[in-house]
Backbone as numpy.savetxt, mean C-alpha at the origin, in Angstrom:
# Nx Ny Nz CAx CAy CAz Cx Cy Cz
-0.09 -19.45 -0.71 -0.99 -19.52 0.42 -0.66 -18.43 1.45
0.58 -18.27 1.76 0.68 -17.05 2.51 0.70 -15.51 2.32
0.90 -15.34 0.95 0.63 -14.14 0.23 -1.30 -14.13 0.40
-1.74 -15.18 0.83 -3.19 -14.58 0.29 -3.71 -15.03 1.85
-3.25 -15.00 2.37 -3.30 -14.81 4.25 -2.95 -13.53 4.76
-1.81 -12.98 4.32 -1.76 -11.62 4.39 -2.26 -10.54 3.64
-3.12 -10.85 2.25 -3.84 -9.94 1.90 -4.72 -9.90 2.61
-5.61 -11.13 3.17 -7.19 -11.41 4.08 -6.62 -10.53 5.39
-5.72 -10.22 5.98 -5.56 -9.95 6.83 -5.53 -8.21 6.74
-4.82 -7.37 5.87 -4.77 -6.20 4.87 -6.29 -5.69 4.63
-7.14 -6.97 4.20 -8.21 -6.31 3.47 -9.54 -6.35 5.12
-8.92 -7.40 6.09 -9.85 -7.31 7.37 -9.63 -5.24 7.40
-8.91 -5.14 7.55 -8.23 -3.77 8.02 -9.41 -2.39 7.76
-10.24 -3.08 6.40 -11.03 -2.12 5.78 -12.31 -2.62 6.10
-12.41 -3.63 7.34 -13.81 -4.00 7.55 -15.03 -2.92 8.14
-16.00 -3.98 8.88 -16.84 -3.47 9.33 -16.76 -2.25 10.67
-15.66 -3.08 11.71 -15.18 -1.97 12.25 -14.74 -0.65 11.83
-13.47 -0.99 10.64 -13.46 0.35 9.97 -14.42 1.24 9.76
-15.29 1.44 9.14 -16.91 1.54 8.65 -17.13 1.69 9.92
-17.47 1.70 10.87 -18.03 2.14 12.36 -17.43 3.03 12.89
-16.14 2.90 12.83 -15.31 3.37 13.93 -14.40 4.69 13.10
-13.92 4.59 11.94 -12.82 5.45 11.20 -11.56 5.03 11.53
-11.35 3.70 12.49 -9.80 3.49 13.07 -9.14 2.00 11.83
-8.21 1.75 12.22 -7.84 0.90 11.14 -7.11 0.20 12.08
-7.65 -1.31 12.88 -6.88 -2.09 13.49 -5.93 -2.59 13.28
-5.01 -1.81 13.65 -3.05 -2.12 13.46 -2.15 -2.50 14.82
-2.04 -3.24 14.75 -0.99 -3.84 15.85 -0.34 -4.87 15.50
1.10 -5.14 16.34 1.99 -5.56 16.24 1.98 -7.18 15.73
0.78 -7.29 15.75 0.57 -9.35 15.42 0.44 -9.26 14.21
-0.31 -8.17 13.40 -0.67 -8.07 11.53 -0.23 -6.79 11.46
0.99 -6.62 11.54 1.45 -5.40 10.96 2.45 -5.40 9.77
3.58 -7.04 10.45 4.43 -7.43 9.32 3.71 -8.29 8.29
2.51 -8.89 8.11 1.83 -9.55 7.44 1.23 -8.09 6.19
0.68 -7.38 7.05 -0.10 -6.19 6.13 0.97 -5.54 5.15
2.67 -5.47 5.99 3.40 -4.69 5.24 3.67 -6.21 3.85
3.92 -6.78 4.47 4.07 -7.84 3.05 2.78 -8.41 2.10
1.46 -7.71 2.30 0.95 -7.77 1.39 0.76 -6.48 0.64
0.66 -5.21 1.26 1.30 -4.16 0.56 1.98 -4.32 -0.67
3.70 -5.21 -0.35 4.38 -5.11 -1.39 4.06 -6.22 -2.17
3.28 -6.62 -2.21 2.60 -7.63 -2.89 1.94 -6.94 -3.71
0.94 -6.83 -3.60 -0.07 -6.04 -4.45 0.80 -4.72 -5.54
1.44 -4.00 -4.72 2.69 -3.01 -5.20 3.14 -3.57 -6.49
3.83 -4.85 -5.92 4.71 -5.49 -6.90 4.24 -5.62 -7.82
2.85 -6.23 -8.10 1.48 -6.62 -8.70 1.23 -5.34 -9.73
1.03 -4.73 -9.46 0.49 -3.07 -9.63 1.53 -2.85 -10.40
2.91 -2.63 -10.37 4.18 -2.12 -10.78 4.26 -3.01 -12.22
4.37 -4.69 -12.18 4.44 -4.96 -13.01 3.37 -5.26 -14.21
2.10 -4.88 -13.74 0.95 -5.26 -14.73 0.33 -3.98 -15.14
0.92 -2.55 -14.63 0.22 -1.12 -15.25 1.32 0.00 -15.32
2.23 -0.58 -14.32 3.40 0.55 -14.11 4.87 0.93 -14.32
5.07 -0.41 -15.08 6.29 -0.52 -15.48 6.94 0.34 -16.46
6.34 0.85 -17.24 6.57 1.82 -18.23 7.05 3.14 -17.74
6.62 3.39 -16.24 6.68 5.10 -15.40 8.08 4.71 -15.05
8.60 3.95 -14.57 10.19 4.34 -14.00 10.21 3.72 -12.55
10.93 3.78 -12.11 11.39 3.46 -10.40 11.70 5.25 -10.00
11.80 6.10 -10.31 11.63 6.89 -10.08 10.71 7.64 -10.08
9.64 7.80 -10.60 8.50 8.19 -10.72 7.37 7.54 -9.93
7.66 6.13 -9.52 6.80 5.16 -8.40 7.52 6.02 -6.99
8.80 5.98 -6.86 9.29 6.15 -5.60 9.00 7.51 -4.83
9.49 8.36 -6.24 9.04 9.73 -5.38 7.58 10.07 -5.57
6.71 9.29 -6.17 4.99 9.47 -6.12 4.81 10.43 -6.95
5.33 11.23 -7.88 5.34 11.96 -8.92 5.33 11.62 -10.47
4.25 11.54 -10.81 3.98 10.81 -12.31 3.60 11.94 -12.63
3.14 11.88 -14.08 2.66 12.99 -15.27 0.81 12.46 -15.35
0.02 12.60 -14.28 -1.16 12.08 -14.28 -1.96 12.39 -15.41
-1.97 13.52 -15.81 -3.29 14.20 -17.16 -2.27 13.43 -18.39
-0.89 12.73 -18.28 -0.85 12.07 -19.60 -1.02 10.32 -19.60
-1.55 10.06 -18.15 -1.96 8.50 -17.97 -3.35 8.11 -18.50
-3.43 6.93 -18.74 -4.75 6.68 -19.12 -5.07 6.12 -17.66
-6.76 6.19 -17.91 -7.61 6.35 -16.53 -6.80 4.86 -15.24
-6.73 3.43 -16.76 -6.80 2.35 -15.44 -5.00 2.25 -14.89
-4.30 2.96 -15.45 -2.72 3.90 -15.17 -3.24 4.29 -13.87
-3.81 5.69 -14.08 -3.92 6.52 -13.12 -4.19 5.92 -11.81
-5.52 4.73 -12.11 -6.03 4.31 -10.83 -4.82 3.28 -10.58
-3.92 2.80 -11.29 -2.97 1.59 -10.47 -2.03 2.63 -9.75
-1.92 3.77 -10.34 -0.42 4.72 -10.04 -1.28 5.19 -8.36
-2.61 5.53 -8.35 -3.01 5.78 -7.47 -3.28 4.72 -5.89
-3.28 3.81 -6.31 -3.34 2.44 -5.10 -1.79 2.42 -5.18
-1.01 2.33 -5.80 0.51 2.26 -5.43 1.17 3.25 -4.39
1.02 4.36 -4.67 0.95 5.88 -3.43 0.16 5.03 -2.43
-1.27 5.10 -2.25 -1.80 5.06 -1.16 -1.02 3.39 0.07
-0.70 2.34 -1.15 -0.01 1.59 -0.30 1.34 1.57 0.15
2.20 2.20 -0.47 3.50 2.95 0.36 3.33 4.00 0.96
2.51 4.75 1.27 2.34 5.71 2.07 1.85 4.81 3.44
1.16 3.88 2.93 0.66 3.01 4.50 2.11 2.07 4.85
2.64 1.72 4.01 3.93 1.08 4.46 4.69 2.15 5.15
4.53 3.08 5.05 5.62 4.42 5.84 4.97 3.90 7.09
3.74 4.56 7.02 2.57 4.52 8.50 3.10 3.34 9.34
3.06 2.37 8.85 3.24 1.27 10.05 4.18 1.19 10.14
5.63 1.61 9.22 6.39 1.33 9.74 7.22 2.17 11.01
6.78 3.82 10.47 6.97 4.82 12.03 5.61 4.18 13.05
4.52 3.84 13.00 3.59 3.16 14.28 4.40 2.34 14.92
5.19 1.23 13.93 6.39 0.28 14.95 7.54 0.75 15.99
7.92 1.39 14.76 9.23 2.38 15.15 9.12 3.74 15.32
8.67 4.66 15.97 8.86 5.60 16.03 10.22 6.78 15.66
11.25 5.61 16.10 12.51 6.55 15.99 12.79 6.38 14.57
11.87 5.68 13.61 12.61 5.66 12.17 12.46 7.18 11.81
11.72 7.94 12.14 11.57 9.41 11.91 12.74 10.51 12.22
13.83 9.80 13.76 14.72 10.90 14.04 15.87 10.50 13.20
């Protein structure tokens, strides 16, 4: 139940506002919710298309794409785009995680 409270909350993110505006409502009340459905879905992703690439090849975002098959490519591709947003919020929180 709470894994699928924080996806609804993740997937508000891509609503109608989004679509109006180009902004992605992030603040501090659904930020730790969004980051834990992130690794949800991640986790999801990792073990049902990606397990075969490595922990190294997820981490540093560097796969062998022209030798994946297409529904590979597209899981290898939502996996990047949701740790790259886990970076995002987590310097939006913290700023100093950067110095």
């Amino acid at each position: 139940h709470g894994q699928n409270s924080d996806i609804g909350l993740f997937l508000a993110l891509f609503g109608s506002e989004f679509f109006t505006t180009g902004v992605v409502p992030l603040d501090p009340t659904n930020s730790e919710a969004i980051l834990r459905a992130c690794s949800a879905v991640r986790l999801r992703l990792r073990a049902k298309h990606l397990e075969p690439l490595g922990d190294e090849a997820l981490e540093s975002g560097e796969a062998p794409l022209d030798e994946m098959p297409e529904t590979q490519r597209k899981a290898f591709a939502a996996y990047v785009f949701l740790a790259t947003l886990q970076e995002l919020i987590v310097q939006h929180l913290d700023p100093t995680v950067l110095e």
